[in-house]
Each structure stands twice: as structure tokens, then as C-alpha cells.
Amino acid sequence: GDSVTQMEGPVTLSEEAFLTINCTYTATGYPSLFWYVQYPGEGLQLLLKATKADDKGSNKGFEATYRKETTSFHLEKGSVQVSDSAVYFCAPSYLNQGGKLIFGQGTELSVKP
Amino acid sequence: EAGVTQFPSHSVIEKGQTVTLRCDPISGHDNLYWYRRVMGKEIKFLLHFVKESKQDESGMPNNRFLAERTGGTYSTLKVQPAELEDSGVYFCASSVSSGANVLTFGAGSRLTVL
């Protein structure tokens, strides 16, 4: 079935470091792609999305580009802050599956001052 | 606008007992989804309601789980009897349409089965 693979965590970075969290998905369709984030003690929040090839989603300094040729949607941020510490989830959504999200295992990010 | 509300935030029960989790979606959202995250693993889809109808329940693990959405408003997820492996965080999400749109999630209900 459809699936998504994220790089394993935890990822520990120093403040202002560059962040990349890799995400690849199965290509049995043409999904929309999402990154959700869960801050400590909170629920899942949408971080960014992209709905077609070569689209770039961006929010709060984070970016991800929909790469159809490599079936990837890697999350990047040029300079992380302590407040970015959270668990990040990559999730494609297939229109023919009622819009449900298929999540990866999540990548925990810890940013140290 | 009120968000997705889940209750309880944390429930601790013994094996064999029953627990009912509740989700109040955003008003006007016909689509309601239940997900579960067990032991820090991936978040797994459980089921999807469109109004009061079950659109997709392919992720329900077994018949100890019963989800309802009477009247197409709030939803409940009952686990009876609970087993140790049911421990985890249960998330509810809602959306306006079932296309490629954004799901708004609740804070989750943490279930601990002892």
C-alpha cells in the first residue's frame, strides 16, 4: 500500500544550524504533500503543503519542494531556533482515498541553544 | 473559530476495562478522521466519517474498537475490552471536504492501559 519514509530521529542541532529532514513517498498516484508538526504538549499542526509537482510550500522559515521525479518532499530550514524543537511528520494525501493522510514515523528535532 | 476538541486528554485504565474517547470537530466540517500513534511509531489511520457515515474504516485494528458519529456532529471511539497494546495517543481531525485539503487536528487523547 501507499507509504512514506522519513529520516529517523532524534535529530539534535545547535541553534542557527541548517536543517534537512528527508521524506520520500510511494508513487502510486499523484498525492498532495504535507508537513505537520507537533510541539511538546500540543496537537498536530499543519506546517506547510504542496499540491503539485515543483510546488514549494513554505512557512515559518521552513520550505519543502514537491519533487515528483524523486518522489520526495524534504523539509529544510536555513537557521533553526530552540522553539523549532518538535516532532515533524511528512504525510501525503491521496485524493482517491478520501483525503486521508498517510503519515511517516515522525522525526524528533531537538535544538540546543 | 473553535478548533477540534478531544476528551479526555489522558485516560489510565486497566486491561479489560472500557474507555470512550470523544472528538468534537470544527462546526460545519463534514469529514472526521481518527488516527492513533502507538509507542512513538508512525501515526496510523483508523477511520473516516463523512457526516454520520463511515467512509473508510480500513484502519480499525479489530472489533474491540467501535466508532460512532450519531447525527454527524461529535464522534466517539470506544475500546472494549482494552488491551495493553491499545496504549497510545488517539488523534481526531476534521476537514470541510474530503479532497486534498487540510485536516485540522485535536490535541489528542493519551490512553494508557495497565
Coordinates of N, CA and C in Angstrom, one line a residue:
Chain A
G1 N 0.8 -1.2 0.0 CA 0.0 0.0 0.0 C 0.9 1.3 0.0
D2 N 0.2 2.4 0.0 CA 0.9 3.6 0.0 C 1.6 3.8 1.3
S3 N 2.8 4.4 1.2 CA 3.6 4.6 2.4 C 4.5 5.8 2.3
V4 N 5.1 6.2 3.4 CA 6.0 7.4 3.4 C 7.1 7.0 4.3
T5 N 8.3 7.4 4.0 CA 9.5 7.1 4.8 C 10.2 8.4 5.1
Q6 N 10.4 8.6 6.4 CA 11.2 9.8 6.9 C 12.5 9.4 7.5
M7 N 13.4 10.3 7.5 CA 14.7 10.0 8.2 C 14.4 9.8 9.7
E8 N 15.2 8.9 10.2 CA 15.0 8.6 11.6 C 15.5 9.7 12.5
G9 N 14.9 9.9 13.6 CA 15.4 10.8 14.6 C 16.0 10.0 15.8
P10 N 16.2 10.7 16.9 CA 16.1 12.1 17.0 C 17.3 12.9 16.3
V11 N 17.0 14.1 15.9 CA 18.0 14.9 15.3 C 18.3 16.1 16.3
T12 N 19.5 16.2 16.6 CA 19.9 17.3 17.6 C 20.8 18.3 16.9
L13 N 20.4 19.5 16.9 CA 21.2 20.6 16.3 C 21.4 21.7 17.2
S14 N 22.4 22.5 16.9 CA 22.6 23.8 17.6 C 21.8 24.9 17.0
E15 N 21.5 25.9 17.8 CA 20.7 27.0 17.2 C 21.5 27.6 16.1
E16 N 20.7 28.0 15.0 CA 21.2 28.6 13.8 C 21.8 27.6 12.8
A17 N 21.7 26.3 13.2 CA 22.2 25.3 12.2 C 21.2 25.1 11.1
F18 N 21.7 24.5 10.0 CA 20.8 24.2 8.9 C 20.1 22.8 9.1
L19 N 18.8 22.8 8.8 CA 18.1 21.6 9.0 C 17.6 21.0 7.7
T20 N 17.7 19.7 7.5 CA 17.1 18.9 6.5 C 16.5 17.7 7.1
I21 N 15.2 17.5 6.8 CA 14.6 16.2 7.2 C 14.0 15.6 5.9
N22 N 14.6 14.4 5.6 CA 14.2 13.8 4.3 C 12.9 13.1 4.4
C23 N 12.1 13.1 3.3 CA 10.9 12.4 3.2 C 10.7 11.9 1.8
T24 N 10.4 10.6 1.7 CA 10.0 10.1 0.4 C 8.7 9.3 0.5
Y25 N 7.9 9.3 -0.6 CA 6.6 8.6 -0.6 C 6.5 7.7 -1.8
T26 N 5.6 6.7 -1.6 CA 5.3 5.8 -2.8 C 4.5 6.6 -3.8
A27 N 4.8 6.2 -5.1 CA 4.3 6.9 -6.2 C 3.1 6.2 -6.9
T28 N 2.2 5.7 -6.1 CA 1.0 5.0 -6.7 C -0.1 6.0 -7.1
G29 N 0.2 7.2 -7.2 CA -0.8 8.2 -7.5 C -0.1 9.6 -7.6
Y30 N -0.9 10.6 -7.4 CA -0.4 12.0 -7.5 C -0.9 12.7 -6.3
P31 N -0.2 12.4 -5.2 CA -0.8 13.0 -3.9 C -0.5 14.5 -3.7
S32 N -1.2 15.0 -2.8 CA -0.8 16.3 -2.2 C 0.1 16.0 -1.1
L33 N 1.0 16.9 -0.8 CA 2.1 16.5 0.3 C 2.0 17.6 1.4
F34 N 2.1 17.1 2.6 CA 2.0 17.9 3.8 C 3.2 17.7 4.7
W35 N 3.6 18.7 5.5 CA 4.4 18.5 6.7 C 3.5 19.0 7.8
Y36 N 3.4 18.2 8.8 CA 2.7 18.6 10.1 C 3.8 18.6 11.2
V37 N 3.5 19.4 12.2 CA 4.5 19.5 13.3 C 3.7 19.3 14.7
Q38 N 4.3 18.7 15.6 CA 3.7 18.5 16.9 C 4.7 19.1 17.9
Y39 N 4.4 20.2 18.5 CA 5.2 20.8 19.6 C 4.9 20.1 20.9
P40 N 5.8 20.1 21.8 CA 5.6 19.4 23.1 C 4.3 19.8 23.7
G41 N 3.5 18.8 24.1 CA 2.2 19.0 24.8 C 1.1 19.5 23.9
E42 N 1.3 19.6 22.6 CA 0.3 20.1 21.7 C -0.1 19.1 20.7
G43 N -1.2 19.4 19.9 CA -1.6 18.5 18.9 C -0.9 18.8 17.6
L44 N -1.2 18.1 16.5 CA -0.6 18.2 15.2 C -1.0 19.5 14.6
Q45 N -0.1 20.2 14.0 CA -0.4 21.5 13.3 C 0.1 21.4 11.9
L46 N -0.6 21.9 10.9 CA -0.1 22.0 9.6 C 1.1 23.0 9.5
L47 N 2.2 22.5 9.0 CA 3.4 23.4 8.8 C 3.4 24.0 7.4
L48 N 3.3 23.1 6.4 CA 3.3 23.6 5.0 C 2.7 22.5 4.1
K49 N 2.4 22.9 2.9 CA 1.9 21.9 1.9 C 2.3 22.2 0.5
A50 N 2.2 21.2 -0.4 CA 2.3 21.5 -1.8 C 1.4 20.5 -2.5
T51 N 0.7 21.0 -3.5 CA -0.3 20.1 -4.2 C 0.1 19.6 -5.6
K52 N 1.2 20.1 -6.2 CA 1.5 19.6 -7.5 C 3.1 19.7 -7.6
A53 N 3.5 19.0 -8.6 CA 5.0 18.9 -8.9 C 5.6 20.3 -9.0
D54 N 6.8 20.4 -8.4 CA 7.6 21.6 -8.4 C 7.1 22.7 -7.5
D55 N 5.9 22.5 -6.9 CA 5.4 23.5 -5.9 C 6.3 23.5 -4.7
K56 N 6.5 24.7 -4.2 CA 7.3 24.9 -2.9 C 6.3 25.4 -1.9
G57 N 6.2 24.6 -0.8 CA 5.5 25.1 0.4 C 6.4 25.7 1.3
S58 N 6.0 26.8 2.0 CA 6.8 27.5 3.0 C 6.0 28.1 4.1
N59 N 6.7 28.1 5.3 CA 6.0 28.7 6.4 C 7.0 28.7 7.6
K60 N 7.1 29.8 8.3 CA 7.9 30.0 9.5 C 9.4 29.7 9.2
G61 N 9.8 30.0 7.9 CA 11.2 29.8 7.6 C 11.5 28.4 7.0
F62 N 10.5 27.5 7.1 CA 10.6 26.1 6.6 C 10.2 26.1 5.2
E63 N 10.8 25.2 4.4 CA 10.5 25.1 3.0 C 10.5 23.6 2.6
A64 N 9.7 23.2 1.7 CA 9.8 21.9 1.1 C 9.3 21.9 -0.4
T65 N 10.0 21.3 -1.3 CA 9.6 21.3 -2.7 C 9.1 19.9 -3.1
Y66 N 8.0 19.9 -3.8 CA 7.4 18.7 -4.3 C 8.2 18.2 -5.5
R67 N 8.9 17.1 -5.3 CA 9.8 16.5 -6.4 C 9.2 15.2 -6.9
K68 N 8.5 15.3 -8.0 CA 7.8 14.1 -8.5 C 8.8 13.1 -9.0
E69 N 9.9 13.6 -9.6 CA 10.9 12.7 -10.2 C 11.6 11.8 -9.2
T70 N 11.7 12.3 -8.0 CA 12.4 11.6 -6.9 C 11.4 11.2 -5.8
T71 N 10.1 11.4 -6.0 CA 9.0 11.2 -5.0 C 9.5 11.6 -3.6
S72 N 9.9 12.9 -3.6 CA 10.4 13.4 -2.3 C 9.8 14.7 -1.9
F73 N 9.9 15.0 -0.6 CA 9.3 16.3 -0.1 C 10.1 16.6 1.1
H74 N 11.4 16.9 0.9 CA 12.3 17.1 2.0 C 12.1 18.5 2.7
L75 N 12.1 18.5 4.0 CA 11.9 19.7 4.8 C 13.2 20.4 5.1
E76 N 13.3 21.7 4.9 CA 14.5 22.4 5.1 C 14.3 23.7 5.9
K77 N 15.3 24.1 6.7 CA 15.2 25.4 7.3 C 16.7 25.9 7.4
G78 N 16.9 27.1 7.0 CA 18.3 27.6 7.0 C 18.9 27.9 8.3
S79 N 18.1 28.2 9.3 CA 18.6 28.6 10.6 C 17.6 28.2 11.7
V80 N 17.8 27.1 12.4 CA 16.8 26.6 13.3 C 16.9 27.4 14.7
Q81 N 15.8 27.4 15.4 CA 15.8 28.1 16.7 C 15.3 27.0 17.7
V82 N 15.6 27.3 19.0 CA 15.2 26.4 20.1 C 13.7 26.1 20.0
S83 N 12.9 27.1 19.6 CA 11.5 27.0 19.5 C 11.0 26.0 18.4
D84 N 11.9 25.6 17.6 CA 11.6 24.7 16.5 C 11.6 23.2 17.0
S85 N 12.1 23.0 18.2 CA 12.1 21.7 18.8 C 10.7 21.1 18.8
A86 N 10.5 20.0 18.1 CA 9.2 19.4 18.0 C 9.4 18.0 17.2
V87 N 8.3 17.4 17.0 CA 8.3 16.2 16.1 C 7.6 16.6 14.8
Y88 N 8.3 16.3 13.7 CA 7.8 16.6 12.4 C 7.4 15.4 11.6
F89 N 6.2 15.5 11.0 CA 5.6 14.4 10.2 C 5.4 14.8 8.8
C90 N 5.9 13.9 7.9 CA 5.6 14.1 6.5 C 4.4 13.2 6.2
A91 N 3.5 13.7 5.3 CA 2.3 13.0 5.1 C 1.7 13.3 3.7
P92 N 1.7 12.3 2.8 CA 1.0 12.5 1.5 C -0.5 12.3 1.7
S93 N -1.3 12.8 0.9 CA -2.8 12.7 0.9 C -3.2 12.4 -0.5
Y94 N -3.9 11.2 -0.7 CA -4.3 10.8 -2.0 C -5.8 11.1 -2.2
L95 N -6.1 11.8 -3.2 CA -7.5 12.2 -3.5 C -8.4 11.0 -3.6
N96 N -8.0 9.9 -4.1 CA -8.9 8.7 -4.3 C -9.0 7.9 -3.0
Q97 N -8.4 8.4 -1.9 CA -8.5 7.8 -0.6 C -9.2 8.7 0.4
G98 N -10.1 9.5 -0.1 CA -10.9 10.3 0.8 C -10.2 11.4 1.5
G99 N -9.0 11.7 1.0 CA -8.3 12.8 1.6 C -7.5 12.5 2.9
K100 N -7.5 11.2 3.3 CA -6.8 10.8 4.5 C -5.3 11.0 4.3
L101 N -4.7 11.3 5.4 CA -3.2 11.5 5.4 C -2.5 10.2 5.7
I102 N -1.4 9.9 5.1 CA -0.6 8.7 5.4 C 0.7 9.2 6.0
F103 N 0.9 8.9 7.3 CA 2.0 9.5 8.0 C 3.2 8.7 8.0
G104 N 4.4 9.3 8.0 CA 5.6 8.7 8.4 C 5.7 8.5 9.9
Q105 N 6.9 8.0 10.3 CA 7.0 7.7 11.7 C 7.4 9.0 12.5
G106 N 7.6 10.1 11.8 CA 7.9 11.3 12.6 C 9.4 11.4 12.8
T107 N 9.9 12.6 12.8 CA 11.3 12.9 13.1 C 11.4 13.9 14.3
E108 N 11.9 13.5 15.4 CA 12.0 14.4 16.5 C 13.3 15.3 16.4
L109 N 13.0 16.6 16.5 CA 14.1 17.6 16.4 C 14.3 18.2 17.7
S110 N 15.5 18.3 18.2 CA 15.9 19.0 19.4 C 16.9 20.0 19.0
V111 N 16.6 21.3 19.3 CA 17.6 22.4 19.0 C 18.1 22.9 20.3
K112 N 19.4 22.9 20.5 CA 20.1 23.3 21.7 C 20.6 24.8 21.5
P113 N 20.5 25.6 22.6 CA 21.0 26.9 22.5 C 22.5 27.0 22.4
Chain B
E1 N -12.9 30.9 15.8 CA -13.5 29.6 15.5 C -12.8 28.6 16.4
A2 N -13.7 27.8 17.1 CA -13.1 26.8 18.0 C -12.5 25.7 17.1
G3 N -11.4 25.1 17.7 CA -10.7 24.0 17.0 C -11.4 22.7 17.3
V4 N -10.6 21.6 16.9 CA -11.1 20.3 17.2 C -10.8 20.0 18.7
T5 N -11.8 19.5 19.4 CA -11.6 19.3 20.8 C -11.7 17.8 21.1
Q6 N -10.8 17.3 21.9 CA -10.8 15.9 22.3 C -10.9 15.7 23.8
F7 N -11.6 14.7 24.2 CA -11.7 14.5 25.6 C -11.8 13.0 25.9
P8 N -11.1 12.4 26.9 CA -10.3 13.1 27.9 C -8.9 13.4 27.2
S9 N -8.1 14.2 27.9 CA -6.7 14.4 27.4 C -5.9 13.2 27.7
H10 N -6.2 12.6 28.9 CA -5.4 11.4 29.3 C -6.3 10.5 30.1
S11 N -6.2 9.2 29.7 CA -7.0 8.2 30.4 C -6.1 7.0 30.8
V12 N -6.2 6.6 32.1 CA -5.4 5.5 32.5 C -6.4 4.4 33.0
I13 N -6.4 3.3 32.4 CA -7.4 2.2 32.7 C -6.6 0.9 32.8
E14 N -7.3 -0.1 33.4 CA -6.7 -1.4 33.5 C -7.1 -2.3 32.3
K15 N -6.3 -3.2 32.0 CA -6.6 -4.2 30.9 C -8.0 -4.8 31.2
G16 N -8.8 -4.9 30.1 CA -10.2 -5.4 30.3 C -11.3 -4.4 30.5
Q17 N -10.9 -3.2 30.9 CA -11.9 -2.2 31.1 C -12.2 -1.5 29.7
T18 N -13.2 -0.6 29.8 CA -13.7 0.1 28.7 C -13.4 1.6 28.7
V19 N -13.1 2.1 27.6 CA -12.8 3.6 27.6 C -13.5 4.1 26.3
T20 N -14.0 5.3 26.5 CA -14.7 6.0 25.4 C -14.0 7.4 25.2
L21 N -13.5 7.6 24.0 CA -12.9 8.8 23.7 C -13.8 9.7 22.8
R22 N -13.8 11.0 23.0 CA -14.8 11.8 22.3 C -14.0 12.9 21.5
C23 N -14.6 13.2 20.4 CA -14.0 14.2 19.5 C -15.1 15.2 19.0
D24 N -14.9 16.4 19.2 CA -15.8 17.4 18.7 C -15.1 18.2 17.6
P25 N -15.5 18.0 16.3 CA -14.9 18.6 15.2 C -15.2 20.1 15.1
I26 N -14.6 20.7 14.2 CA -14.9 22.1 13.9 C -16.3 22.1 13.3
S27 N -17.1 23.1 13.8 CA -18.5 23.2 13.3 C -18.5 23.3 11.8
G28 N -19.4 22.5 11.1 CA -19.5 22.6 9.7 C -18.6 21.7 8.9
H29 N -17.7 21.0 9.6 CA -16.8 20.1 9.0 C -17.5 18.7 8.9
D30 N -17.8 18.3 7.7 CA -18.4 17.0 7.5 C -17.5 15.8 7.7
N31 N -16.2 16.1 7.4 CA -15.3 14.9 7.5 C -14.6 14.9 8.8
L32 N -14.6 13.7 9.4 CA -13.9 13.5 10.7 C -13.1 12.2 10.6
Y33 N -11.8 12.3 11.0 CA -10.9 11.2 10.9 C -10.4 10.9 12.3
W34 N -10.1 9.6 12.6 CA -9.4 9.1 13.8 C -8.1 8.5 13.4
Y35 N -7.1 8.8 14.1 CA -5.7 8.3 14.0 C -5.2 7.8 15.3
R36 N -4.2 7.0 15.3 CA -3.6 6.6 16.5 C -2.0 6.5 16.3
R37 N -1.3 6.9 17.4 CA 0.1 6.8 17.4 C 0.5 6.0 18.6
V38 N 1.1 4.8 18.3 CA 1.5 3.9 19.4 C 3.0 3.9 19.6
M39 N 3.4 4.1 20.8 CA 4.8 3.9 21.2 C 5.8 4.7 20.3
G40 N 5.5 5.9 20.0 CA 6.4 6.7 19.2 C 6.6 6.3 17.8
K41 N 5.7 5.4 17.3 CA 5.8 4.9 15.9 C 5.0 5.9 15.0
E42 N 4.7 5.4 13.8 CA 4.0 6.3 12.9 C 2.6 6.5 13.3
I43 N 2.0 7.6 12.9 CA 0.6 7.8 13.1 C -0.2 7.0 12.1
K44 N -1.1 6.2 12.6 CA -1.8 5.3 11.7 C -3.3 5.7 11.6
F45 N -3.8 5.7 10.4 CA -5.2 6.0 10.2 C -6.1 4.9 10.7
L46 N -7.2 5.3 11.4 CA -8.2 4.3 11.9 C -9.4 4.3 11.0
L47 N -10.1 5.5 10.9 CA -11.3 5.6 10.1 C -11.6 7.0 9.8
H48 N -12.6 7.1 8.8 CA -13.0 8.3 8.3 C -14.5 8.4 8.2
F49 N -15.1 9.4 8.8 CA -16.6 9.6 8.7 C -16.8 10.8 7.7
V50 N -17.9 10.6 6.9 CA -18.4 11.8 6.2 C -19.8 11.9 6.8
K51 N -20.0 13.0 7.5 CA -21.2 13.2 8.3 C -21.3 12.0 9.2
E52 N -22.5 11.3 9.2 CA -22.6 10.2 10.1 C -22.2 8.9 9.6
S53 N -21.8 8.9 8.3 CA -21.5 7.6 7.6 C -20.0 7.3 7.7
K54 N -19.7 6.0 7.9 CA -18.3 5.6 7.8 C -17.9 5.4 6.4
Q55 N -17.0 6.3 6.0 CA -16.5 6.3 4.6 C -15.4 5.2 4.4
D56 N -14.6 5.1 5.4 CA -13.4 4.2 5.3 C -13.0 3.8 6.7
E57 N -13.2 2.5 7.0 CA -12.8 2.0 8.3 C -11.7 1.0 8.2
S58 N -10.9 1.1 7.2 CA -9.9 0.1 6.9 C -8.8 0.0 7.9
G59 N -8.6 1.0 8.7 CA -7.6 1.1 9.7 C -7.9 0.6 11.1
M60 N -9.2 0.3 11.3 CA -9.6 -0.2 12.6 C -9.0 -1.5 12.9
P61 N -8.3 -1.6 14.0 CA -7.4 -2.8 14.3 C -8.2 -4.1 14.5
N62 N -9.4 -4.0 15.1 CA -10.1 -5.2 15.4 C -11.5 -4.8 16.0
N63 N -12.3 -5.8 16.3 CA -13.7 -5.5 16.7 C -13.8 -5.0 18.1
R64 N -12.7 -4.8 18.8 CA -12.8 -4.2 20.1 C -12.9 -2.7 20.0
F65 N -12.8 -2.2 18.8 CA -12.9 -0.7 18.6 C -14.2 -0.4 17.9
L66 N -14.9 0.5 18.5 CA -16.2 0.9 17.8 C -16.3 2.4 17.8
A67 N -16.4 2.9 16.6 CA -16.5 4.4 16.4 C -17.9 4.7 15.9
E68 N -18.4 5.8 16.5 CA -19.8 6.3 16.1 C -19.7 7.8 15.9
R69 N -20.7 8.3 15.1 CA -20.8 9.7 14.9 C -22.3 10.0 14.6
T70 N -23.1 9.8 15.6 CA -24.5 9.9 15.5 C -24.9 11.4 15.3
G71 N -25.7 11.6 14.3 CA -26.1 13.0 14.0 C -25.1 13.8 13.2
G72 N -23.9 13.1 12.9 CA -22.9 13.8 12.1 C -22.2 14.9 12.8
T73 N -22.3 15.0 14.1 CA -21.5 16.1 14.8 C -20.3 15.5 15.5
Y74 N -20.4 15.3 16.8 CA -19.2 14.7 17.5 C -19.1 13.2 17.3
S75 N -18.0 12.7 17.6 CA -17.7 11.3 17.4 C -17.2 10.7 18.7
T76 N -17.4 9.4 18.8 CA -16.8 8.7 20.0 C -16.1 7.5 19.4
L77 N -15.1 7.1 20.1 CA -14.3 5.9 19.8 C -14.2 5.1 21.1
K78 N -14.9 3.9 21.1 CA -14.9 3.1 22.3 C -14.0 1.9 22.1
V79 N -13.2 1.6 23.1 CA -12.3 0.5 23.2 C -12.8 -0.5 24.3
Q80 N -13.3 -1.7 23.9 CA -13.9 -2.6 24.8 C -13.7 -4.0 24.4
P81 N -13.0 -4.9 25.2 CA -12.2 -4.5 26.3 C -10.8 -4.0 25.9
A82 N -10.2 -3.1 26.7 CA -8.9 -2.6 26.3 C -7.8 -3.6 26.6
E83 N -6.8 -3.6 25.7 CA -5.7 -4.5 25.9 C -4.4 -3.5 26.0
L84 N -3.3 -4.1 26.5 CA -2.1 -3.4 26.7 C -1.6 -2.6 25.4
E85 N -1.8 -3.3 24.3 CA -1.3 -2.8 23.0 C -2.1 -1.6 22.5
D86 N -3.2 -1.3 23.2 CA -4.1 -0.2 22.8 C -3.5 1.1 23.3
S87 N -2.6 1.1 24.2 CA -2.0 2.3 24.7 C -1.4 3.1 23.6
G88 N -1.6 4.4 23.7 CA -1.1 5.3 22.7 C -1.8 6.6 22.7
V89 N -1.6 7.4 21.7 CA -2.3 8.7 21.6 C -3.2 8.6 20.4
Y90 N -4.5 8.9 20.7 CA -5.5 8.9 19.7 C -5.8 10.3 19.2
F91 N -5.7 10.6 17.9 CA -5.9 11.9 17.4 C -7.2 11.9 16.6
C92 N -7.9 13.0 16.6 CA -9.0 13.2 15.8 C -8.7 14.4 14.9
A93 N -9.2 14.4 13.7 CA -9.1 15.5 12.8 C -10.3 15.8 12.0
S94 N -10.6 17.0 11.6 CA -11.7 17.2 10.8 C -11.4 18.1 9.6
S95 N -12.2 18.1 8.6 CA -12.0 18.9 7.4 C -13.3 19.2 6.7
V96 N -13.3 20.3 5.9 CA -14.5 20.7 5.3 C -14.9 19.7 4.2
S97 N -13.9 19.3 3.3 CA -14.2 18.4 2.3 C -13.2 17.3 2.3
S98 N -13.5 16.2 1.5 CA -12.6 15.1 1.6 C -11.6 15.0 0.4
G99 N -11.4 16.1 -0.2 CA -10.4 16.2 -1.2 C -9.0 16.5 -0.6
A100 N -8.2 17.0 -1.4 CA -6.8 17.2 -0.9 C -6.7 18.5 -0.1
N101 N -7.4 18.5 1.0 CA -7.5 19.7 1.8 C -6.8 19.5 3.1
V102 N -6.8 20.5 3.9 CA -6.1 20.5 5.2 C -6.9 19.9 6.2
L103 N -6.4 19.0 7.0 CA -7.0 18.4 8.2 C -6.6 19.2 9.4
T104 N -7.5 19.6 10.2 CA -7.2 20.2 11.5 C -7.3 19.2 12.6
F105 N -6.3 19.1 13.4 CA -6.2 18.0 14.4 C -6.5 18.6 15.8
G106 N -7.0 17.7 16.6 CA -7.1 18.0 18.0 C -5.8 17.7 18.7
A107 N -5.8 17.9 20.0 CA -4.6 17.8 20.8 C -4.3 16.3 21.1
G108 N -5.3 15.5 20.9 CA -5.1 14.0 21.1 C -5.6 13.6 22.5
S109 N -5.9 12.3 22.6 CA -6.2 11.7 23.9 C -5.2 10.6 24.1
R110 N -4.5 10.7 25.2 CA -3.5 9.7 25.5 C -4.2 8.6 26.3
L111 N -4.0 7.4 25.9 CA -4.6 6.2 26.6 C -3.5 5.4 27.1
T112 N -3.6 5.1 28.4 CA -2.6 4.2 29.0 C -3.4 3.0 29.6
V113 N -3.0 1.8 29.1 CA -3.7 0.6 29.6 C -2.7 -0.2 30.4
L114 N -3.0 -0.4 31.7 CA -2.1 -1.1 32.6 C -2.4 -2.6 32.7

